[in-house]
Amino acid sequence: MASRTDKKQVNLVLSQEEYDRLVYWAKKEDLTISEYLRQSIELSIRVAVGDYDLPRLEVQRLNQLIDAMATLSSNVGSLEQVVQSGFTTLLGLTRGDAYLLDEGDE
């Protein structure tokens, strides 16, 4: 635990509405005002550097988008196979490789 000399005191000026909100949320979290402010500062710093847990809805939406991309990728792969198969068939017909086009059976 930090000694008294390691701690610094900070003065803060709040409006009455801000103070009431601070007291409400500190009580709701079952923390003192100082503990609540320390946690708030830590969370603010973590968000600023991008080190935070994604909220539940963001994770769900991200998973939904990933699934949609996987489905789209699969559909594009199937379309690619159909197009390649169609062009291979057309090339085979234009080359005259079909047995029905042979004139040697007269």
PDB file of N, CA and C in Angstrom:
ATOM      1  N   MET A   1       0.846  -1.171   0.000  1.00  0.00           N
ATOM      2  CA  MET A   1       0.000   0.000   0.000  1.00  0.00           C
ATOM      3  C   MET A   1       0.894   1.237   0.000  1.00  0.00           C
ATOM      4  N   ALA A   2       0.446   2.284  -0.691  1.00  0.00           N
ATOM      5  CA  ALA A   2       1.243   3.504  -0.801  1.00  0.00           C
ATOM      6  C   ALA A   2       1.255   4.255   0.529  1.00  0.00           C
ATOM      7  N   SER A   3       2.390   4.824   0.832  1.00  0.00           N
ATOM      8  CA  SER A   3       2.487   5.601   2.068  1.00  0.00           C
ATOM      9  C   SER A   3       1.844   6.978   1.859  1.00  0.00           C
ATOM     10  N   ARG A   4       1.652   7.678   2.929  1.00  0.00           N
ATOM     11  CA  ARG A   4       1.006   8.998   2.884  1.00  0.00           C
ATOM     12  C   ARG A   4       1.808   9.968   2.027  1.00  0.00           C
ATOM     13  N   THR A   5       3.116   9.827   1.993  1.00  0.00           N
ATOM     14  CA  THR A   5       3.952  10.757   1.216  1.00  0.00           C
ATOM     15  C   THR A   5       3.830  10.499  -0.284  1.00  0.00           C
ATOM     16  N   ASP A   6       3.404   9.285  -0.672  1.00  0.00           N
ATOM     17  CA  ASP A   6       3.238   8.973  -2.094  1.00  0.00           C
ATOM     18  C   ASP A   6       1.948   9.542  -2.666  1.00  0.00           C
ATOM     19  N   LYS A   7       1.042   9.942  -1.829  1.00  0.00           N
ATOM     20  CA  LYS A   7      -0.253  10.428  -2.286  1.00  0.00           C
ATOM     21  C   LYS A   7      -0.248  11.942  -2.400  1.00  0.00           C
ATOM     22  N   LYS A   8      -0.974  12.440  -3.373  1.00  0.00           N
ATOM     23  CA  LYS A   8      -1.097  13.875  -3.591  1.00  0.00           C
ATOM     24  C   LYS A   8      -2.572  14.257  -3.469  1.00  0.00           C
ATOM     25  N   GLN A   9      -2.798  15.424  -2.974  1.00  0.00           N
ATOM     26  CA  GLN A   9      -4.163  15.925  -2.827  1.00  0.00           C
ATOM     27  C   GLN A   9      -4.459  16.885  -3.967  1.00  0.00           C
ATOM     28  N   VAL A  10      -5.664  16.756  -4.522  1.00  0.00           N
ATOM     29  CA  VAL A  10      -6.082  17.596  -5.631  1.00  0.00           C
ATOM     30  C   VAL A  10      -7.383  18.283  -5.239  1.00  0.00           C
ATOM     31  N   ASN A  11      -7.472  19.560  -5.502  1.00  0.00           N
ATOM     32  CA  ASN A  11      -8.709  20.296  -5.257  1.00  0.00           C
ATOM     33  C   ASN A  11      -9.499  20.353  -6.557  1.00  0.00           C
ATOM     34  N   LEU A  12     -10.812  20.199  -6.435  1.00  0.00           N
ATOM     35  CA  LEU A  12     -11.669  20.130  -7.607  1.00  0.00           C
ATOM     36  C   LEU A  12     -12.893  20.998  -7.371  1.00  0.00           C
ATOM     37  N   VAL A  13     -13.238  21.796  -8.356  1.00  0.00           N
ATOM     38  CA  VAL A  13     -14.423  22.644  -8.253  1.00  0.00           C
ATOM     39  C   VAL A  13     -15.493  22.076  -9.172  1.00  0.00           C
ATOM     40  N   LEU A  14     -16.660  21.768  -8.601  1.00  0.00           N
ATOM     41  CA  LEU A  14     -17.783  21.204  -9.347  1.00  0.00           C
ATOM     42  C   LEU A  14     -19.022  22.044  -9.115  1.00  0.00           C
ATOM     43  N   SER A  15     -19.913  22.013 -10.090  1.00  0.00           N
ATOM     44  CA  SER A  15     -21.221  22.636  -9.875  1.00  0.00           C
ATOM     45  C   SER A  15     -22.012  21.727  -8.928  1.00  0.00           C
ATOM     46  N   GLN A  16     -23.098  22.224  -8.411  1.00  0.00           N
ATOM     47  CA  GLN A  16     -23.914  21.424  -7.496  1.00  0.00           C
ATOM     48  C   GLN A  16     -24.453  20.183  -8.204  1.00  0.00           C
ATOM     49  N   GLU A  17     -24.855  20.347  -9.454  1.00  0.00           N
ATOM     50  CA  GLU A  17     -25.383  19.210 -10.219  1.00  0.00           C
ATOM     51  C   GLU A  17     -24.302  18.150 -10.431  1.00  0.00           C
ATOM     52  N   GLU A  18     -23.088  18.563 -10.786  1.00  0.00           N
ATOM     53  CA  GLU A  18     -21.991  17.619 -10.973  1.00  0.00           C
ATOM     54  C   GLU A  18     -21.646  16.913  -9.666  1.00  0.00           C
ATOM     55  N   TYR A  19     -21.636  17.663  -8.583  1.00  0.00           N
ATOM     56  CA  TYR A  19     -21.338  17.063  -7.273  1.00  0.00           C
ATOM     57  C   TYR A  19     -22.406  16.046  -6.892  1.00  0.00           C
ATOM     58  N   ASP A  20     -23.667  16.380  -7.116  1.00  0.00           N
ATOM     59  CA  ASP A  20     -24.755  15.447  -6.799  1.00  0.00           C
ATOM     60  C   ASP A  20     -24.628  14.168  -7.621  1.00  0.00           C
ATOM     61  N   ARG A  21     -24.270  14.299  -8.891  1.00  0.00           N
ATOM     62  CA  ARG A  21     -24.078  13.113  -9.734  1.00  0.00           C
ATOM     63  C   ARG A  21     -22.899  12.281  -9.242  1.00  0.00           C
ATOM     64  N   LEU A  22     -21.831  12.953  -8.837  1.00  0.00           N
ATOM     65  CA  LEU A  22     -20.656  12.259  -8.310  1.00  0.00           C
ATOM     66  C   LEU A  22     -21.018  11.470  -7.059  1.00  0.00           C
ATOM     67  N   VAL A  23     -21.725  12.089  -6.157  1.00  0.00           N
ATOM     68  CA  VAL A  23     -22.129  11.414  -4.918  1.00  0.00           C
ATOM     69  C   VAL A  23     -23.050  10.240  -5.234  1.00  0.00           C
ATOM     70  N   TYR A  24     -23.999  10.439  -6.142  1.00  0.00           N
ATOM     71  CA  TYR A  24     -24.944   9.371  -6.508  1.00  0.00           C
ATOM     72  C   TYR A  24     -24.202   8.152  -7.044  1.00  0.00           C
ATOM     73  N   TRP A  25     -23.296   8.364  -8.006  1.00  0.00           N
ATOM     74  CA  TRP A  25     -22.609   7.236  -8.636  1.00  0.00           C
ATOM     75  C   TRP A  25     -21.597   6.581  -7.689  1.00  0.00           C
ATOM     76  N   ALA A  26     -20.975   7.352  -6.852  1.00  0.00           N
ATOM     77  CA  ALA A  26     -20.060   6.764  -5.863  1.00  0.00           C
ATOM     78  C   ALA A  26     -20.838   5.858  -4.912  1.00  0.00           C
ATOM     79  N   LYS A  27     -21.996   6.321  -4.455  1.00  0.00           N
ATOM     80  CA  LYS A  27     -22.822   5.487  -3.568  1.00  0.00           C
ATOM     81  C   LYS A  27     -23.333   4.259  -4.303  1.00  0.00           C
ATOM     82  N   LYS A  28     -23.740   4.444  -5.541  1.00  0.00           N
ATOM     83  CA  LYS A  28     -24.258   3.325  -6.325  1.00  0.00           C
ATOM     84  C   LYS A  28     -23.200   2.235  -6.505  1.00  0.00           C
ATOM     85  N   GLU A  29     -21.948   2.641  -6.655  1.00  0.00           N
ATOM     86  CA  GLU A  29     -20.847   1.682  -6.804  1.00  0.00           C
ATOM     87  C   GLU A  29     -20.292   1.236  -5.458  1.00  0.00           C
ATOM     88  N   ASP A  30     -20.848   1.752  -4.382  1.00  0.00           N
ATOM     89  CA  ASP A  30     -20.422   1.429  -3.021  1.00  0.00           C
ATOM     90  C   ASP A  30     -18.947   1.789  -2.810  1.00  0.00           C
ATOM     91  N   LEU A  31     -18.599   3.007  -3.242  1.00  0.00           N
ATOM     92  CA  LEU A  31     -17.233   3.519  -3.117  1.00  0.00           C
ATOM     93  C   LEU A  31     -17.269   4.893  -2.461  1.00  0.00           C
ATOM     94  N   THR A  32     -16.138   5.278  -1.912  1.00  0.00           N
ATOM     95  CA  THR A  32     -16.021   6.654  -1.454  1.00  0.00           C
ATOM     96  C   THR A  32     -15.847   7.538  -2.685  1.00  0.00           C
ATOM     97  N   ILE A  33     -16.016   8.825  -2.507  1.00  0.00           N
ATOM     98  CA  ILE A  33     -15.841   9.749  -3.625  1.00  0.00           C
ATOM     99  C   ILE A  33     -14.409   9.678  -4.151  1.00  0.00           C
ATOM    100  N   SER A  34     -13.443   9.589  -3.263  1.00  0.00           N
ATOM    101  CA  SER A  34     -12.034   9.501  -3.688  1.00  0.00           C
ATOM    102  C   SER A  34     -11.776   8.226  -4.484  1.00  0.00           C
ATOM    103  N   GLU A  35     -12.303   7.103  -4.010  1.00  0.00           N
ATOM    104  CA  GLU A  35     -12.114   5.842  -4.733  1.00  0.00           C
ATOM    105  C   GLU A  35     -12.791   5.900  -6.098  1.00  0.00           C
ATOM    106  N   TYR A  36     -13.983   6.472  -6.125  1.00  0.00           N
ATOM    107  CA  TYR A  36     -14.713   6.575  -7.392  1.00  0.00           C
ATOM    108  C   TYR A  36     -13.949   7.455  -8.382  1.00  0.00           C
ATOM    109  N   LEU A  37     -13.416   8.557  -7.905  1.00  0.00           N
ATOM    110  CA  LEU A  37     -12.645   9.444  -8.783  1.00  0.00           C
ATOM    111  C   LEU A  37     -11.371   8.761  -9.281  1.00  0.00           C
ATOM    112  N   ARG A  38     -10.693   8.018  -8.408  1.00  0.00           N
ATOM    113  CA  ARG A  38      -9.488   7.291  -8.838  1.00  0.00           C
ATOM    114  C   ARG A  38      -9.829   6.302  -9.953  1.00  0.00           C
ATOM    115  N   GLN A  39     -10.914   5.548  -9.750  1.00  0.00           N
ATOM    116  CA  GLN A  39     -11.320   4.578 -10.772  1.00  0.00           C
ATOM    117  C   GLN A  39     -11.728   5.276 -12.067  1.00  0.00           C
ATOM    118  N   SER A  40     -12.397   6.398 -11.939  1.00  0.00           N
ATOM    119  CA  SER A  40     -12.817   7.156 -13.123  1.00  0.00           C
ATOM    120  C   SER A  40     -11.622   7.653 -13.919  1.00  0.00           C
ATOM    121  N   ILE A  41     -10.613   8.148 -13.206  1.00  0.00           N
ATOM    122  CA  ILE A  41      -9.400   8.627 -13.871  1.00  0.00           C
ATOM    123  C   ILE A  41      -8.698   7.468 -14.574  1.00  0.00           C
ATOM    124  N   GLU A  42      -8.591   6.338 -13.884  1.00  0.00           N
ATOM    125  CA  GLU A  42      -7.942   5.160 -14.477  1.00  0.00           C
ATOM    126  C   GLU A  42      -8.689   4.703 -15.732  1.00  0.00           C
ATOM    127  N   LEU A  43     -10.011   4.663 -15.661  1.00  0.00           N
ATOM    128  CA  LEU A  43     -10.813   4.263 -16.820  1.00  0.00           C
ATOM    129  C   LEU A  43     -10.639   5.251 -17.966  1.00  0.00           C
ATOM    130  N   SER A  44     -10.636   6.530 -17.661  1.00  0.00           N
ATOM    131  CA  SER A  44     -10.459   7.550 -18.693  1.00  0.00           C
ATOM    132  C   SER A  44      -9.117   7.391 -19.406  1.00  0.00           C
ATOM    133  N   ILE A  45      -8.081   7.105 -18.663  1.00  0.00           N
ATOM    134  CA  ILE A  45      -6.752   6.902 -19.259  1.00  0.00           C
ATOM    135  C   ILE A  45      -6.746   5.637 -20.114  1.00  0.00           C
ATOM    136  N   ARG A  46      -7.357   4.563 -19.626  1.00  0.00           N
ATOM    137  CA  ARG A  46      -7.408   3.307 -20.397  1.00  0.00           C
ATOM    138  C   ARG A  46      -8.157   3.496 -21.707  1.00  0.00           C
ATOM    139  N   VAL A  47      -9.265   4.252 -21.681  1.00  0.00           N
ATOM    140  CA  VAL A  47     -10.021   4.514 -22.905  1.00  0.00           C
ATOM    141  C   VAL A  47      -9.184   5.355 -23.866  1.00  0.00           C
ATOM    142  N   ALA A  48      -8.469   6.337 -23.346  1.00  0.00           N
ATOM    143  CA  ALA A  48      -7.646   7.209 -24.187  1.00  0.00           C
ATOM    144  C   ALA A  48      -6.559   6.437 -24.924  1.00  0.00           C
ATOM    145  N   VAL A  49      -5.997   5.403 -24.289  1.00  0.00           N
ATOM    146  CA  VAL A  49      -4.944   4.619 -24.940  1.00  0.00           C
ATOM    147  C   VAL A  49      -5.491   3.361 -25.627  1.00  0.00           C
ATOM    148  N   GLY A  50      -6.812   3.179 -25.593  1.00  0.00           N
ATOM    149  CA  GLY A  50      -7.438   2.050 -26.284  1.00  0.00           C
ATOM    150  C   GLY A  50      -7.370   0.742 -25.541  1.00  0.00           C
ATOM    151  N   ASP A  51      -7.119   0.773 -24.262  1.00  0.00           N
ATOM    152  CA  ASP A  51      -7.014  -0.451 -23.460  1.00  0.00           C
ATOM    153  C   ASP A  51      -8.270  -0.606 -22.602  1.00  0.00           C
ATOM    154  N   TYR A  52      -9.353  -1.035 -23.237  1.00  0.00           N
ATOM    155  CA  TYR A  52     -10.601  -1.202 -22.500  1.00  0.00           C
ATOM    156  C   TYR A  52     -11.399  -2.347 -23.096  1.00  0.00           C
ATOM    157  N   ASP A  53     -12.305  -2.895 -22.320  1.00  0.00           N
ATOM    158  CA  ASP A  53     -13.172  -3.971 -22.780  1.00  0.00           C
ATOM    159  C   ASP A  53     -14.307  -3.376 -23.611  1.00  0.00           C
ATOM    160  N   LEU A  54     -14.605  -4.032 -24.718  1.00  0.00           N
ATOM    161  CA  LEU A  54     -15.707  -3.559 -25.539  1.00  0.00           C
ATOM    162  C   LEU A  54     -17.032  -3.877 -24.853  1.00  0.00           C
ATOM    163  N   PRO A  55     -17.947  -2.949 -24.874  1.00  0.00           N
ATOM    164  CA  PRO A  55     -19.264  -3.248 -24.323  1.00  0.00           C
ATOM    165  C   PRO A  55     -19.934  -4.371 -25.107  1.00  0.00           C
ATOM    166  N   ARG A  56     -20.863  -4.977 -24.483  1.00  0.00           N
ATOM    167  CA  ARG A  56     -21.517  -6.154 -25.011  1.00  0.00           C
ATOM    168  C   ARG A  56     -22.113  -5.936 -26.406  1.00  0.00           C
ATOM    169  N   LEU A  57     -22.826  -4.834 -26.622  1.00  0.00           N
ATOM    170  CA  LEU A  57     -23.458  -4.601 -27.912  1.00  0.00           C
ATOM    171  C   LEU A  57     -22.434  -4.391 -29.017  1.00  0.00           C
ATOM    172  N   GLU A  58     -21.328  -3.758 -28.704  1.00  0.00           N
ATOM    173  CA  GLU A  58     -20.284  -3.573 -29.709  1.00  0.00           C
ATOM    174  C   GLU A  58     -19.698  -4.913 -30.127  1.00  0.00           C
ATOM    175  N   VAL A  59     -19.507  -5.793 -29.175  1.00  0.00           N
ATOM    176  CA  VAL A  59     -18.966  -7.124 -29.479  1.00  0.00           C
ATOM    177  C   VAL A  59     -19.947  -7.902 -30.339  1.00  0.00           C
ATOM    178  N   GLN A  60     -21.225  -7.834 -30.005  1.00  0.00           N
ATOM    179  CA  GLN A  60     -22.240  -8.541 -30.793  1.00  0.00           C
ATOM    180  C   GLN A  60     -22.286  -8.015 -32.229  1.00  0.00           C
ATOM    181  N   ARG A  61     -22.226  -6.709 -32.384  1.00  0.00           N
ATOM    182  CA  ARG A  61     -22.266  -6.117 -33.725  1.00  0.00           C
ATOM    183  C   ARG A  61     -21.017  -6.487 -34.513  1.00  0.00           C
ATOM    184  N   LEU A  62     -19.876  -6.475 -33.849  1.00  0.00           N
ATOM    185  CA  LEU A  62     -18.635  -6.859 -34.511  1.00  0.00           C
ATOM    186  C   LEU A  62     -18.696  -8.313 -34.977  1.00  0.00           C
ATOM    187  N   ASN A  63     -19.198  -9.203 -34.132  1.00  0.00           N
ATOM    188  CA  ASN A  63     -19.347 -10.609 -34.516  1.00  0.00           C
ATOM    189  C   ASN A  63     -20.320 -10.762 -35.688  1.00  0.00           C
ATOM    190  N   GLN A  64     -21.382  -9.950 -35.681  1.00  0.00           N
ATOM    191  CA  GLN A  64     -22.347  -9.984 -36.774  1.00  0.00           C
ATOM    192  C   GLN A  64     -21.680  -9.571 -38.084  1.00  0.00           C
ATOM    193  N   LEU A  65     -20.869  -8.532 -38.036  1.00  0.00           N
ATOM    194  CA  LEU A  65     -20.177  -8.081 -39.243  1.00  0.00           C
ATOM    195  C   LEU A  65     -19.159  -9.107 -39.735  1.00  0.00           C
ATOM    196  N   ILE A  66     -18.482  -9.767 -38.811  1.00  0.00           N
ATOM    197  CA  ILE A  66     -17.517 -10.803 -39.189  1.00  0.00           C
ATOM    198  C   ILE A  66     -18.231 -11.970 -39.865  1.00  0.00           C
ATOM    199  N   ASP A  67     -19.386 -12.371 -39.332  1.00  0.00           N
ATOM    200  CA  ASP A  67     -20.173 -13.448 -39.954  1.00  0.00           C
ATOM    201  C   ASP A  67     -20.635 -13.047 -41.354  1.00  0.00           C
ATOM    202  N   ALA A  68     -21.063 -11.795 -41.502  1.00  0.00           N
ATOM    203  CA  ALA A  68     -21.512 -11.324 -42.812  1.00  0.00           C
ATOM    204  C   ALA A  68     -20.363 -11.343 -43.813  1.00  0.00           C
ATOM    205  N   MET A  69     -19.172 -10.959 -43.366  1.00  0.00           N
ATOM    206  CA  MET A  69     -18.008 -10.984 -44.263  1.00  0.00           C
ATOM    207  C   MET A  69     -17.660 -12.416 -44.669  1.00  0.00           C
ATOM    208  N   ALA A  70     -17.770 -13.354 -43.738  1.00  0.00           N
ATOM    209  CA  ALA A  70     -17.481 -14.753 -44.059  1.00  0.00           C
ATOM    210  C   ALA A  70     -18.481 -15.287 -45.081  1.00  0.00           C
ATOM    211  N   THR A  71     -19.753 -14.940 -44.914  1.00  0.00           N
ATOM    212  CA  THR A  71     -20.788 -15.367 -45.862  1.00  0.00           C
ATOM    213  C   THR A  71     -20.540 -14.749 -47.232  1.00  0.00           C
ATOM    214  N   LEU A  72     -20.218 -13.470 -47.249  1.00  0.00           N
ATOM    215  CA  LEU A  72     -19.935 -12.782 -48.505  1.00  0.00           C
ATOM    216  C   LEU A  72     -18.737 -13.406 -49.212  1.00  0.00           C
ATOM    217  N   SER A  73     -17.723 -13.746 -48.468  1.00  0.00           N
ATOM    218  CA  SER A  73     -16.534 -14.375 -49.041  1.00  0.00           C
ATOM    219  C   SER A  73     -16.880 -15.731 -49.661  1.00  0.00           C
ATOM    220  N   SER A  74     -17.705 -16.497 -48.974  1.00  0.00           N
ATOM    221  CA  SER A  74     -18.138 -17.795 -49.494  1.00  0.00           C
ATOM    222  C   SER A  74     -18.949 -17.621 -50.780  1.00  0.00           C
ATOM    223  N   ASN A  75     -19.839 -16.635 -50.804  1.00  0.00           N
ATOM    224  CA  ASN A  75     -20.652 -16.384 -51.997  1.00  0.00           C
ATOM    225  C   ASN A  75     -19.794 -15.956 -53.182  1.00  0.00           C
ATOM    226  N   VAL A  76     -18.800 -15.135 -52.938  1.00  0.00           N
ATOM    227  CA  VAL A  76     -17.905 -14.694 -54.009  1.00  0.00           C
ATOM    228  C   VAL A  76     -17.108 -15.888 -54.545  1.00  0.00           C
ATOM    229  N   GLY A  77     -16.686 -16.783 -53.651  1.00  0.00           N
ATOM    230  CA  GLY A  77     -15.971 -17.987 -54.089  1.00  0.00           C
ATOM    231  C   GLY A  77     -16.846 -18.869 -54.975  1.00  0.00           C
ATOM    232  N   SER A  78     -18.105 -19.023 -54.605  1.00  0.00           N
ATOM    233  CA  SER A  78     -19.037 -19.813 -55.423  1.00  0.00           C
ATOM    234  C   SER A  78     -19.262 -19.159 -56.781  1.00  0.00           C
ATOM    235  N   LEU A  79     -19.437 -17.857 -56.796  1.00  0.00           N
ATOM    236  CA  LEU A  79     -19.627 -17.131 -58.048  1.00  0.00           C
ATOM    237  C   LEU A  79     -18.404 -17.280 -58.947  1.00  0.00           C
ATOM    238  N   GLU A  80     -17.226 -17.235 -58.354  1.00  0.00           N
ATOM    239  CA  GLU A  80     -15.989 -17.408 -59.119  1.00  0.00           C
ATOM    240  C   GLU A  80     -15.958 -18.776 -59.798  1.00  0.00           C
ATOM    241  N   GLN A  81     -16.359 -19.818 -59.084  1.00  0.00           N
ATOM    242  CA  GLN A  81     -16.378 -21.165 -59.661  1.00  0.00           C
ATOM    243  C   GLN A  81     -17.371 -21.268 -60.813  1.00  0.00           C
ATOM    244  N   VAL A  82     -18.547 -20.650 -60.664  1.00  0.00           N
ATOM    245  CA  VAL A  82     -19.563 -20.696 -61.718  1.00  0.00           C
ATOM    246  C   VAL A  82     -19.062 -19.981 -62.963  1.00  0.00           C
ATOM    247  N   VAL A  83     -18.454 -18.814 -62.798  1.00  0.00           N
ATOM    248  CA  VAL A  83     -17.954 -18.047 -63.943  1.00  0.00           C
ATOM    249  C   VAL A  83     -16.835 -18.807 -64.642  1.00  0.00           C
ATOM    250  N   GLN A  84     -15.906 -19.373 -63.872  1.00  0.00           N
ATOM    251  CA  GLN A  84     -14.811 -20.134 -64.489  1.00  0.00           C
ATOM    252  C   GLN A  84     -15.342 -21.356 -65.230  1.00  0.00           C
ATOM    253  N   SER A  85     -16.286 -22.036 -64.662  1.00  0.00           N
ATOM    254  CA  SER A  85     -16.870 -23.214 -65.311  1.00  0.00           C
ATOM    255  C   SER A  85     -17.586 -22.818 -66.602  1.00  0.00           C
ATOM    256  N   GLY A  86     -18.328 -21.710 -66.561  1.00  0.00           N
ATOM    257  CA  GLY A  86     -19.039 -21.243 -67.758  1.00  0.00           C
ATOM    258  C   GLY A  86     -18.084 -20.863 -68.871  1.00  0.00           C
ATOM    259  N   PHE A  87     -17.024 -20.148 -68.516  1.00  0.00           N
ATOM    260  CA  PHE A  87     -16.052 -19.768 -69.548  1.00  0.00           C
ATOM    261  C   PHE A  87     -15.302 -20.981 -70.095  1.00  0.00           C
ATOM    262  N   THR A  88     -15.023 -21.955 -69.251  1.00  0.00           N
ATOM    263  CA  THR A  88     -14.356 -23.173 -69.728  1.00  0.00           C
ATOM    264  C   THR A  88     -15.250 -23.901 -70.723  1.00  0.00           C
ATOM    265  N   THR A  89     -16.529 -23.957 -70.444  1.00  0.00           N
ATOM    266  CA  THR A  89     -17.479 -24.600 -71.352  1.00  0.00           C
ATOM    267  C   THR A  89     -17.559 -23.845 -72.672  1.00  0.00           C
ATOM    268  N   LEU A  90     -17.653 -22.516 -72.612  1.00  0.00           N
ATOM    269  CA  LEU A  90     -17.720 -21.718 -73.835  1.00  0.00           C
ATOM    270  C   LEU A  90     -16.452 -21.868 -74.669  1.00  0.00           C
ATOM    271  N   LEU A  91     -15.296 -21.875 -74.015  1.00  0.00           N
ATOM    272  CA  LEU A  91     -14.039 -22.051 -74.753  1.00  0.00           C
ATOM    273  C   LEU A  91     -13.982 -23.426 -75.409  1.00  0.00           C
ATOM    274  N   GLY A  92     -14.476 -24.426 -74.707  1.00  0.00           N
ATOM    275  CA  GLY A  92     -14.495 -25.767 -75.290  1.00  0.00           C
ATOM    276  C   GLY A  92     -15.379 -25.828 -76.525  1.00  0.00           C
ATOM    277  N   LEU A  93     -16.511 -25.135 -76.517  1.00  0.00           N
ATOM    278  CA  LEU A  93     -17.399 -25.130 -77.684  1.00  0.00           C
ATOM    279  C   LEU A  93     -16.800 -24.360 -78.848  1.00  0.00           C
ATOM    280  N   THR A  94     -16.137 -23.250 -78.580  1.00  0.00           N
ATOM    281  CA  THR A  94     -15.592 -22.444 -79.676  1.00  0.00           C
ATOM    282  C   THR A  94     -14.358 -23.084 -80.299  1.00  0.00           C
ATOM    283  N   ARG A  95     -13.658 -23.939 -79.561  1.00  0.00           N
ATOM    284  CA  ARG A  95     -12.491 -24.632 -80.105  1.00  0.00           C
ATOM    285  C   ARG A  95     -12.905 -25.766 -81.031  1.00  0.00           C
ATOM    286  N   GLY A  96     -14.104 -26.197 -80.897  1.00  0.00           N
ATOM    287  CA  GLY A  96     -14.560 -27.301 -81.730  1.00  0.00           C
ATOM    288  C   GLY A  96     -14.208 -28.644 -81.129  1.00  0.00           C
ATOM    289  N   ASP A  97     -14.032 -28.732 -79.840  1.00  0.00           N
ATOM    290  CA  ASP A  97     -13.690 -29.988 -79.200  1.00  0.00           C
ATOM    291  C   ASP A  97     -14.904 -30.888 -79.002  1.00  0.00           C
ATOM    292  N   ALA A  98     -16.091 -30.411 -79.319  1.00  0.00           N
ATOM    293  CA  ALA A  98     -17.291 -31.202 -79.076  1.00  0.00           C
ATOM    294  C   ALA A  98     -17.390 -32.293 -80.137  1.00  0.00           C
ATOM    295  N   TYR A  99     -17.766 -33.486 -79.736  1.00  0.00           N
ATOM    296  CA  TYR A  99     -17.852 -34.618 -80.676  1.00  0.00           C
ATOM    297  C   TYR A  99     -18.987 -34.425 -81.663  1.00  0.00           C
ATOM    298  N   LEU A 100     -19.959 -33.594 -81.353  1.00  0.00           N
ATOM    299  CA  LEU A 100     -21.065 -33.366 -82.271  1.00  0.00           C
ATOM    300  C   LEU A 100     -20.684 -32.512 -83.454  1.00  0.00           C
ATOM    301  N   LEU A 101     -19.580 -31.803 -83.328  1.00  0.00           N
ATOM    302  CA  LEU A 101     -19.156 -30.937 -84.424  1.00  0.00           C
ATOM    303  C   LEU A 101     -18.202 -31.639 -85.402  1.00  0.00           C
ATOM    304  N   ASP A 102     -17.844 -32.910 -85.149  1.00  0.00           N
ATOM    305  CA  ASP A 102     -16.947 -33.646 -86.041  1.00  0.00           C
ATOM    306  C   ASP A 102     -17.665 -33.953 -87.358  1.00  0.00           C
ATOM    307  N   GLU A 103     -16.954 -33.775 -88.512  1.00  0.00           N
ATOM    308  CA  GLU A 103     -17.545 -34.011 -89.827  1.00  0.00           C
ATOM    309  C   GLU A 103     -17.111 -35.369 -90.397  1.00  0.00           C
ATOM    310  N   GLY A 104     -16.405 -36.155 -89.668  1.00  0.00           N
ATOM    311  CA  GLY A 104     -15.862 -37.393 -90.177  1.00  0.00           C
ATOM    312  C   GLY A 104     -16.856 -38.539 -90.250  1.00  0.00           C
ATOM    313  N   ASP A 105     -18.109 -38.385 -89.788  1.00  0.00           N
ATOM    314  CA  ASP A 105     -19.072 -39.474 -89.738  1.00  0.00           C
ATOM    315  C   ASP A 105     -19.991 -39.519 -90.960  1.00  0.00           C
ATOM    316  N   GLU A 106     -19.687 -38.913 -92.047  1.00  0.00           N
ATOM    317  CA  GLU A 106     -20.590 -38.881 -93.200  1.00  0.00           C
ATOM    318  C   GLU A 106     -20.561 -40.104 -94.013  1.00  0.00           C
TER     319      GLU A 106
END
